[in-house]
Short mmCIF file of C-alpha atoms in Angstrom, two decimals:
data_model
loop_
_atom_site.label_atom_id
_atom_site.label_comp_id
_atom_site.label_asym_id
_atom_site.label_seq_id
_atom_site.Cartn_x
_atom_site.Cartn_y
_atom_site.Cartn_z
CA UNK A 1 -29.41 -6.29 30.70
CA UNK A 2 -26.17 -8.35 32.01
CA UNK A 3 -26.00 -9.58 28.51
CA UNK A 4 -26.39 -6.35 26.65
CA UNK A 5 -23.75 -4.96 28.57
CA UNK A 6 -21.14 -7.56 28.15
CA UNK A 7 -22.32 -6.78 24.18
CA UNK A 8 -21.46 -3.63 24.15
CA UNK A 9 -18.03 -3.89 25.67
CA UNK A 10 -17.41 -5.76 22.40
CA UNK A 11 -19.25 -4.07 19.84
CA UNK A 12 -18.79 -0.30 21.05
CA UNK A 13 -15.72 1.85 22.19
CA UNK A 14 -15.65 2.60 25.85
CA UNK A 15 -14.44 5.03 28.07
CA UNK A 16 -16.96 7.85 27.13
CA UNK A 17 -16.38 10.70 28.77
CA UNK A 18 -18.87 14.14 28.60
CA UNK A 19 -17.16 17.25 27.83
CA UNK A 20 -18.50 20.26 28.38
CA UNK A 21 -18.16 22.96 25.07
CA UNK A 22 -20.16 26.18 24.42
CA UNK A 23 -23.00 24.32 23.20
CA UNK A 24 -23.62 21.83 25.96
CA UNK A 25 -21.99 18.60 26.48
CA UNK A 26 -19.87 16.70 23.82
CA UNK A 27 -19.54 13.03 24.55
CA UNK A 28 -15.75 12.29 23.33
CA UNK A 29 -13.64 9.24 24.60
CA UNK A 30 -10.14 7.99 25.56
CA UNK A 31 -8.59 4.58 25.61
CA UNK A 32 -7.93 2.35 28.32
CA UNK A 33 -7.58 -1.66 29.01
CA UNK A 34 -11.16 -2.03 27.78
CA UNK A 35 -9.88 -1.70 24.21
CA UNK A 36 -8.19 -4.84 24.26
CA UNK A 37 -11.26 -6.66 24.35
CA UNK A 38 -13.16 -4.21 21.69
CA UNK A 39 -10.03 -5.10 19.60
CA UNK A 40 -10.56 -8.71 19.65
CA UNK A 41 -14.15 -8.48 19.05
CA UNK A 42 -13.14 -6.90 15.51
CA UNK A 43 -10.20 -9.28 14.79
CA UNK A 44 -13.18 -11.95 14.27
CA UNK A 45 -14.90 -9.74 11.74
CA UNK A 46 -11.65 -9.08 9.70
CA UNK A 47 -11.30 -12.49 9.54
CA UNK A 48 -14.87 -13.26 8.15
CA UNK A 49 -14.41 -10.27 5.49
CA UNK A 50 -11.77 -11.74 4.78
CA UNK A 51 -12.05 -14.89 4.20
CA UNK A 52 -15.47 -13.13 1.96
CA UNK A 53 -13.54 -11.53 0.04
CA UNK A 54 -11.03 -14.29 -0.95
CA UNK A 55 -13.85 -16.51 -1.51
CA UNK A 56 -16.30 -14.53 -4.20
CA UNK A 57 -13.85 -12.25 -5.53
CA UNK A 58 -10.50 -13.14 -5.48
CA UNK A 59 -10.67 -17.49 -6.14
CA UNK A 60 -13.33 -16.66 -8.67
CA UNK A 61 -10.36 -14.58 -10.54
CA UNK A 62 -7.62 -17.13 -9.92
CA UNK A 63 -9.65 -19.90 -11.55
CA UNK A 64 -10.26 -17.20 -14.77
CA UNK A 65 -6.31 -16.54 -14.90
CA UNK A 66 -4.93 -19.46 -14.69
CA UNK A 67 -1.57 -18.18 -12.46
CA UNK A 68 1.41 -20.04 -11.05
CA UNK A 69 1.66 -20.87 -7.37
CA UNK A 70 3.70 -17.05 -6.77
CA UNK A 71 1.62 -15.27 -8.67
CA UNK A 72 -0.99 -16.31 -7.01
CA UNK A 73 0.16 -15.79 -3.23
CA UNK A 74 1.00 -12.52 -4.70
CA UNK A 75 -2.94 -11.84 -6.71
CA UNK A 76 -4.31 -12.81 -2.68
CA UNK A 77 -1.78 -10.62 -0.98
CA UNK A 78 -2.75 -7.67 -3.67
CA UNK A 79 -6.51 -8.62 -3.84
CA UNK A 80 -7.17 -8.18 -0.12
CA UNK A 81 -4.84 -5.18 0.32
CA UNK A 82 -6.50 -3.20 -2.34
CA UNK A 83 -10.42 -3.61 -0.74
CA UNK A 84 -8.61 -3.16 2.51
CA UNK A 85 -7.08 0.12 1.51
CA UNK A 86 -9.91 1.43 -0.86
CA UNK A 87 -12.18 1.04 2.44
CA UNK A 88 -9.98 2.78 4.86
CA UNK A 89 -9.04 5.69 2.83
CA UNK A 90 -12.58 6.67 2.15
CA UNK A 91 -13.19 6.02 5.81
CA UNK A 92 -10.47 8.57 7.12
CA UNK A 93 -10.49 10.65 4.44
CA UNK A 94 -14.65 11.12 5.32
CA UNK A 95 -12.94 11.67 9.04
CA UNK A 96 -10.32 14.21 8.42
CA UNK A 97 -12.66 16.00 7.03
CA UNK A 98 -15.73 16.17 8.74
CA UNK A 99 -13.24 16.75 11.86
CA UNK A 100 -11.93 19.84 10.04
CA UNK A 101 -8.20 18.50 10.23
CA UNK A 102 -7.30 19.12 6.80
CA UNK A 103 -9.08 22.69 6.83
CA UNK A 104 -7.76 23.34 9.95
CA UNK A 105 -3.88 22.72 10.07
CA UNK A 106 -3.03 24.39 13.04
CA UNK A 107 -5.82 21.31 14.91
CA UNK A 108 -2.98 18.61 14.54
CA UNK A 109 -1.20 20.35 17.48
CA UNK A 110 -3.29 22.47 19.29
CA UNK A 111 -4.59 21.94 22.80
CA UNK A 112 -2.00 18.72 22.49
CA UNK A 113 -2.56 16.50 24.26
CA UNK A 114 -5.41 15.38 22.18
CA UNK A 115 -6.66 12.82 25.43
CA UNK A 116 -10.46 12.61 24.40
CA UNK A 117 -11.07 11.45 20.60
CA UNK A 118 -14.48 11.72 18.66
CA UNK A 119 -16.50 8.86 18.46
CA UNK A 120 -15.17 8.39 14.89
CA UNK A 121 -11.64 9.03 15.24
CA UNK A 122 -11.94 6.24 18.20
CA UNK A 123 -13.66 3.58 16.19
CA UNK A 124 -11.49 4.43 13.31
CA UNK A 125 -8.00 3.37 15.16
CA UNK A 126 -9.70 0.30 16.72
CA UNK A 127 -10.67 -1.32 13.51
CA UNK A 128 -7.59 -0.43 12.30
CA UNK A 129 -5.79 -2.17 15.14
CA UNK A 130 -7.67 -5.23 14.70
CA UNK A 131 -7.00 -5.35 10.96
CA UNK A 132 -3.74 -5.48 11.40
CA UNK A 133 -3.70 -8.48 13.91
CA UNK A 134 -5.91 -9.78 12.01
CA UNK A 135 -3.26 -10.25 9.78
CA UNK A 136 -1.16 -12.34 11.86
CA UNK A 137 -3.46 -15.33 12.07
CA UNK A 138 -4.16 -15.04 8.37
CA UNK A 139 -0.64 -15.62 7.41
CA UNK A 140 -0.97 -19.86 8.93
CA UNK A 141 -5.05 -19.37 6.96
CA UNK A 142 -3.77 -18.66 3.86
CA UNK A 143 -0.99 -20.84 4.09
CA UNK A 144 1.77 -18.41 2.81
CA UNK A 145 5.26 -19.37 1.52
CA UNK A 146 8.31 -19.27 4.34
CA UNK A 147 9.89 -16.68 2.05
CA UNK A 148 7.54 -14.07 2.44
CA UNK A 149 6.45 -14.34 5.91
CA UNK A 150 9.43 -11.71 7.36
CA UNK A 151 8.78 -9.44 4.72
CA UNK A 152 4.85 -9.39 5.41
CA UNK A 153 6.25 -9.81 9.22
CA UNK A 154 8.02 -6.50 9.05
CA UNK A 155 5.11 -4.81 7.10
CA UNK A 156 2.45 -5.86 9.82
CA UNK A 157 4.30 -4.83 12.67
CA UNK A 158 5.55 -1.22 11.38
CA UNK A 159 1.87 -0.99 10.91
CA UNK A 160 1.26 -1.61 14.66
CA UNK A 161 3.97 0.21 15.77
CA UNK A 162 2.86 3.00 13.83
CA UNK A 163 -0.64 3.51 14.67
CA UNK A 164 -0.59 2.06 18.16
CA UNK A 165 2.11 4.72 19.06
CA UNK A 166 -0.08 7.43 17.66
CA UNK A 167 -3.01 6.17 19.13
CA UNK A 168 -1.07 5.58 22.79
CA UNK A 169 0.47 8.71 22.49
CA UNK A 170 -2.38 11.20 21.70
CA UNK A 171 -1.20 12.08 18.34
CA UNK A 172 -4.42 10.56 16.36
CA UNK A 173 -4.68 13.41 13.98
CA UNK A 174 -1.58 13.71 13.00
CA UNK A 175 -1.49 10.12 12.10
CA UNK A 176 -4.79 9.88 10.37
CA UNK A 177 -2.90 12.56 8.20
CA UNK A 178 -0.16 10.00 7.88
CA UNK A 179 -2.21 6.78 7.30
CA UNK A 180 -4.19 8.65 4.58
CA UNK A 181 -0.97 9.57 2.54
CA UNK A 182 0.42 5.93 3.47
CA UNK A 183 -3.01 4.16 2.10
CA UNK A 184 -3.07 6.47 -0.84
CA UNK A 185 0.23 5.14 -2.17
CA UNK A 186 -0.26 1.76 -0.79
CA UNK A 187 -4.09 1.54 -2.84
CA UNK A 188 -1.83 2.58 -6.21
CA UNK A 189 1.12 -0.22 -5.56
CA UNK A 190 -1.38 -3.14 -5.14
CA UNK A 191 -3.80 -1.84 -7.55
CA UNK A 192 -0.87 -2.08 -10.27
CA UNK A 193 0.31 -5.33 -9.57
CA UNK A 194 -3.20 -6.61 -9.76
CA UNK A 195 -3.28 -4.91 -13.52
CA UNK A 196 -0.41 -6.31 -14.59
CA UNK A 197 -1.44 -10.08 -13.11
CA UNK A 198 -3.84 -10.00 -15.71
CA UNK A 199 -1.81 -8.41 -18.27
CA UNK A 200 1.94 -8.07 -17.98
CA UNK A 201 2.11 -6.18 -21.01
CA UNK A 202 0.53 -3.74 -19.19
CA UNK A 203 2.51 -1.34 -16.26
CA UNK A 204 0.94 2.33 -17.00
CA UNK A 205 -0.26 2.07 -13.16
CA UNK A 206 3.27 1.07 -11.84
CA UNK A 207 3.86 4.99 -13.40
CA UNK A 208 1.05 6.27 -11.77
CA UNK A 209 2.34 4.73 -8.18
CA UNK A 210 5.62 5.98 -8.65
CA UNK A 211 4.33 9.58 -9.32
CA UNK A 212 1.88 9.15 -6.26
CA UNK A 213 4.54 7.84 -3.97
CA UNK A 214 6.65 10.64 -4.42
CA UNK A 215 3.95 12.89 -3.74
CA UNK A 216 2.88 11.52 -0.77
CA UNK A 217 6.37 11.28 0.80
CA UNK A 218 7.03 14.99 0.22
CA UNK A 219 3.53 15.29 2.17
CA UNK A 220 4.67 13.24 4.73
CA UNK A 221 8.28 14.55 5.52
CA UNK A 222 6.19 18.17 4.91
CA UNK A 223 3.81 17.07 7.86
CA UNK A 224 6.63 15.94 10.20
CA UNK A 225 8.81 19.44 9.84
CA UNK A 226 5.32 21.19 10.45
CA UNK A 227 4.08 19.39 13.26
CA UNK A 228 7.54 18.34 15.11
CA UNK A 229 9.62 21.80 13.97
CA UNK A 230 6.98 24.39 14.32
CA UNK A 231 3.73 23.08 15.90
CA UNK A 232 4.74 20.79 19.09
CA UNK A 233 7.22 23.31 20.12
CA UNK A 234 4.91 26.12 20.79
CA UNK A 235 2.09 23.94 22.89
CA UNK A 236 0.83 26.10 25.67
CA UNK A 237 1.40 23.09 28.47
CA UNK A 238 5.35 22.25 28.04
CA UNK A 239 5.15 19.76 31.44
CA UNK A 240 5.44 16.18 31.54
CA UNK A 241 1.99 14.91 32.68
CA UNK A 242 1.78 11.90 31.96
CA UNK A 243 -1.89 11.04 33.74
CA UNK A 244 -2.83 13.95 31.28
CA UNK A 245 -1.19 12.19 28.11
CA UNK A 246 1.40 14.55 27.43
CA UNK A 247 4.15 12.89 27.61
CA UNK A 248 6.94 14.48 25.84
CA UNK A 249 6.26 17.75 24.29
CA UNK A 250 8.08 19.48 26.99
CA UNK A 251 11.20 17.74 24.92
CA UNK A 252 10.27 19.45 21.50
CA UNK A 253 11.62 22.79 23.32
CA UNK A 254 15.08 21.44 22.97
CA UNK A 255 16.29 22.31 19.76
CA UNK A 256 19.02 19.44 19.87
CA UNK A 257 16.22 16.92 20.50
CA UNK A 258 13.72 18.84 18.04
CA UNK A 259 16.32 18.61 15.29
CA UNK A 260 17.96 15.32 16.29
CA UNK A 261 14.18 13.57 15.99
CA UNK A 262 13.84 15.93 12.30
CA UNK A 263 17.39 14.65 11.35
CA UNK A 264 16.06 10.84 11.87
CA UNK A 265 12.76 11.41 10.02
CA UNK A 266 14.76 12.49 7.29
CA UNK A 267 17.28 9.79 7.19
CA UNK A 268 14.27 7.38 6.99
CA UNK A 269 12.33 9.07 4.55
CA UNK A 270 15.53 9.31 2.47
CA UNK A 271 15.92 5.56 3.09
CA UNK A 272 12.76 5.40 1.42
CA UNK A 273 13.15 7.34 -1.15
CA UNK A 274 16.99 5.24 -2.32
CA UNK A 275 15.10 2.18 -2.28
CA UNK A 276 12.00 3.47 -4.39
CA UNK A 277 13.95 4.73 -6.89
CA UNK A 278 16.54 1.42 -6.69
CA UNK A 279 13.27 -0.46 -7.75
CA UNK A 280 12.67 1.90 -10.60
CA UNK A 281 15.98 1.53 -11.89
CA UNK A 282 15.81 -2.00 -11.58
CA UNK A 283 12.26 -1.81 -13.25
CA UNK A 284 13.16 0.06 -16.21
CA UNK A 285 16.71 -1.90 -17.21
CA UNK A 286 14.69 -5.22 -17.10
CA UNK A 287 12.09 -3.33 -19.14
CA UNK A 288 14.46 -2.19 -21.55
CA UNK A 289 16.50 -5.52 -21.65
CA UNK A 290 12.97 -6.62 -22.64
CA UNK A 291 12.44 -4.77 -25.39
CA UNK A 292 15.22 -4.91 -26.97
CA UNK A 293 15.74 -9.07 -27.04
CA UNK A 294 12.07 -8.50 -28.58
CA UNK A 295 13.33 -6.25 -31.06
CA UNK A 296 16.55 -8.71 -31.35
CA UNK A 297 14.22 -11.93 -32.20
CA UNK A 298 11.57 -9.80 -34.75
CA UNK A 299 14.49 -8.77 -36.47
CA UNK A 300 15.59 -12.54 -36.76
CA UNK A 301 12.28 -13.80 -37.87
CA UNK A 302 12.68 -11.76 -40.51
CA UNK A 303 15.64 -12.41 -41.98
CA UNK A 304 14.58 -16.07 -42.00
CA UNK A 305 11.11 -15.08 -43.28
CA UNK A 306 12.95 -13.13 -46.51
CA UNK A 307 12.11 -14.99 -49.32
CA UNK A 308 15.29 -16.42 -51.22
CA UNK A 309 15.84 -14.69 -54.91
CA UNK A 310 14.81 -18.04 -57.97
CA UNK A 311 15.64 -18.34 -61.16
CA UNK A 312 13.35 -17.39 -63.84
CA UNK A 313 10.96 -20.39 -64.64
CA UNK A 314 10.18 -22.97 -62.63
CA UNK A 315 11.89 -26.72 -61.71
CA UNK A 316 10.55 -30.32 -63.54
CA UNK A 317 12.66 -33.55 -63.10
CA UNK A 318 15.94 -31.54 -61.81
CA UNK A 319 16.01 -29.37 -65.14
CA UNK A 320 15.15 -25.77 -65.09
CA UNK A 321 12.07 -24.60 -67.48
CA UNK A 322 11.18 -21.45 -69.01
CA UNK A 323 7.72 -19.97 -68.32
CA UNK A 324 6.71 -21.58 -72.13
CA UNK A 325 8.25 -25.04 -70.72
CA UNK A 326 11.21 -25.24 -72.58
CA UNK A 327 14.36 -25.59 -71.10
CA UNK A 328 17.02 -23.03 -70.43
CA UNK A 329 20.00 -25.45 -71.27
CA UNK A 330 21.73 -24.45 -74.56
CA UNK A 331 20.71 -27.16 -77.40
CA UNK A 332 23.22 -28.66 -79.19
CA UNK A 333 22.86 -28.85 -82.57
CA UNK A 334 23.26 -31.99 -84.40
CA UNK A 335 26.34 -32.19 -86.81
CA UNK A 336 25.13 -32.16 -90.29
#
């Protein structure tokens, strides 16, 4: 029994807590130090799924391709993302719905703060904590190159940042909103770059992404006005409380501080935006650059393929013949 118990504070999330409802009792949960350890636990497994995956998927592609040392950091980095993605969008997805968040918009703030969390919606930000420390280690493991570690650097820990502040500060559903429009996009971008590893002739996906991205960052900036503007504003409890987990909606009835937070959503997601469509720019003059010096050098093989314009007949010992063999040099005719 000592045993199972330490078990389960690794394997399962704690803190349970019953609440009663109109049918009975609901067993929901909230977080606490606990998680750390939970956390950990699952760190471990994304490192054996991931080291899995890399090793009967991703190496037996590698070896098939052929690719240079970048490309193939790159093929890894894509490779692992794209499961990793796939896996957690069907996973919240299946949770936003069966919660009734998406049906439901008005759930995302009401009764805020959301303290107690479904078993599923618990689970969910765990593993997704751990995957993303996970990611840390994995970096020395897969031995990448000193000029990408601050740019995967930056990536992991807006990741963190993200979800552990939504997760810390009761707003889970309005972040599973988020991290389903973020892993939407994200599944498109690596899915691409994987296509066109294989085939660089081939970037219809890289048009699909770009139509997806801007979709989902409309959603997102949609969500935020929603939610920050309309929702937050109008919660019943306006007090700071913070042994209740409502720590700052009482500030959303400022409209200075309501529109100065909208203001900086909307300078980021404008950031966002200018550097998107910076890359597609960039994208489409090196595409066109592309074609053309293709066009240039067909257009030059040619010319050298035209075949040069002969005389009538054909050449024997340096003297030109007519197609009956006789020469085309005037005779001269013998004096008499």
């Amino acid at each position: 029994q000592v045993t199972a118990k330490t078990a389960f504070l690794f394997i399962l999330p704690q803190y349970n807590v019953s609440v009663p409802t109109a049918d009975g009792e609901l067993v929901q949960y909230h977080y606490g130090l606990k998680d750390l350890v939970t956390i950990l636990f699952y760190i471990f497994i994304a490192i054996i799924l991931h080291a899995v995956v890399q090793e009967y998927a991703l190496d037996k592609i590698n070896r098939r391709l052929h690719l240079s040392k970048v490309k193939h950091s790159k093929f890894n980095e894509s490779g692992q993302l794209v499961a990793f993605h796939l896996s957690s969008m069907v996973w919240c997805l299946y949770v936003v719905v069966t919660e009734g968040y998406i049906s439901n918009p008005r759930s995302l703030w009401e009764n805020y703060p959301h303290v107690y969390l479904p078993f599923q919606v618990k689970f969910f930000y765990l593993c997704q904590l751990a995957y993303w420390l996970h990611a840390l280690p994995e970096l020395y493991f897969q031995k990448v190159r000193k000029e990408e570690i601050p740019r995967q650097l930056r990536c992991i820990a807006l990741y963190l940042v993200h979800i552990a502040g939504a997760y810390l500060l009761n707003l889970t559903r309005l972040g599973l909103i988020l991290l389903l429009l973020q892993y939407l996009a994200e599944f498109f971008f690596h899915m691409a770059r994987l296509v066109y590893f294989t085939d660089e002739n081939n970037e219809k996906l890289f048009n699909v992404w770009a139509v997806v991205f801007v979709v989902t960052r409309l959603f997102t900036l949609t969500l935020y006005i929603l939610v920050i503007g309309f929702g937050l504003p109008r919660v019943e409890n306006q007090a700071l409380d913070p042994e209740r987990g409502n720590f700052f909606s009482f500030l959303f009835n400022n409209i200075l501080f309501r529109m100065s937070v909208l203001l900086l959503v909307c300078l980021f997601q404008a950031s966002v935006m200018w550097r998107f469509i910076h890359f597609q720019l960039r994208r489409w003059r090196e595409y066109w650059n592309e074609q053309s010096s293709r066009k240039r050098a067909a257009a030059g093989a040619k010319q050298q393929a035209k075949p040069l314009k002969r005389d009538s007949g054909y050449h024997e010992n340096g003297v030109v013949k007519a197609e009956n063999g006789t020469s085309l040099r005037t005779k001269k005719l013998k004096s008499p």
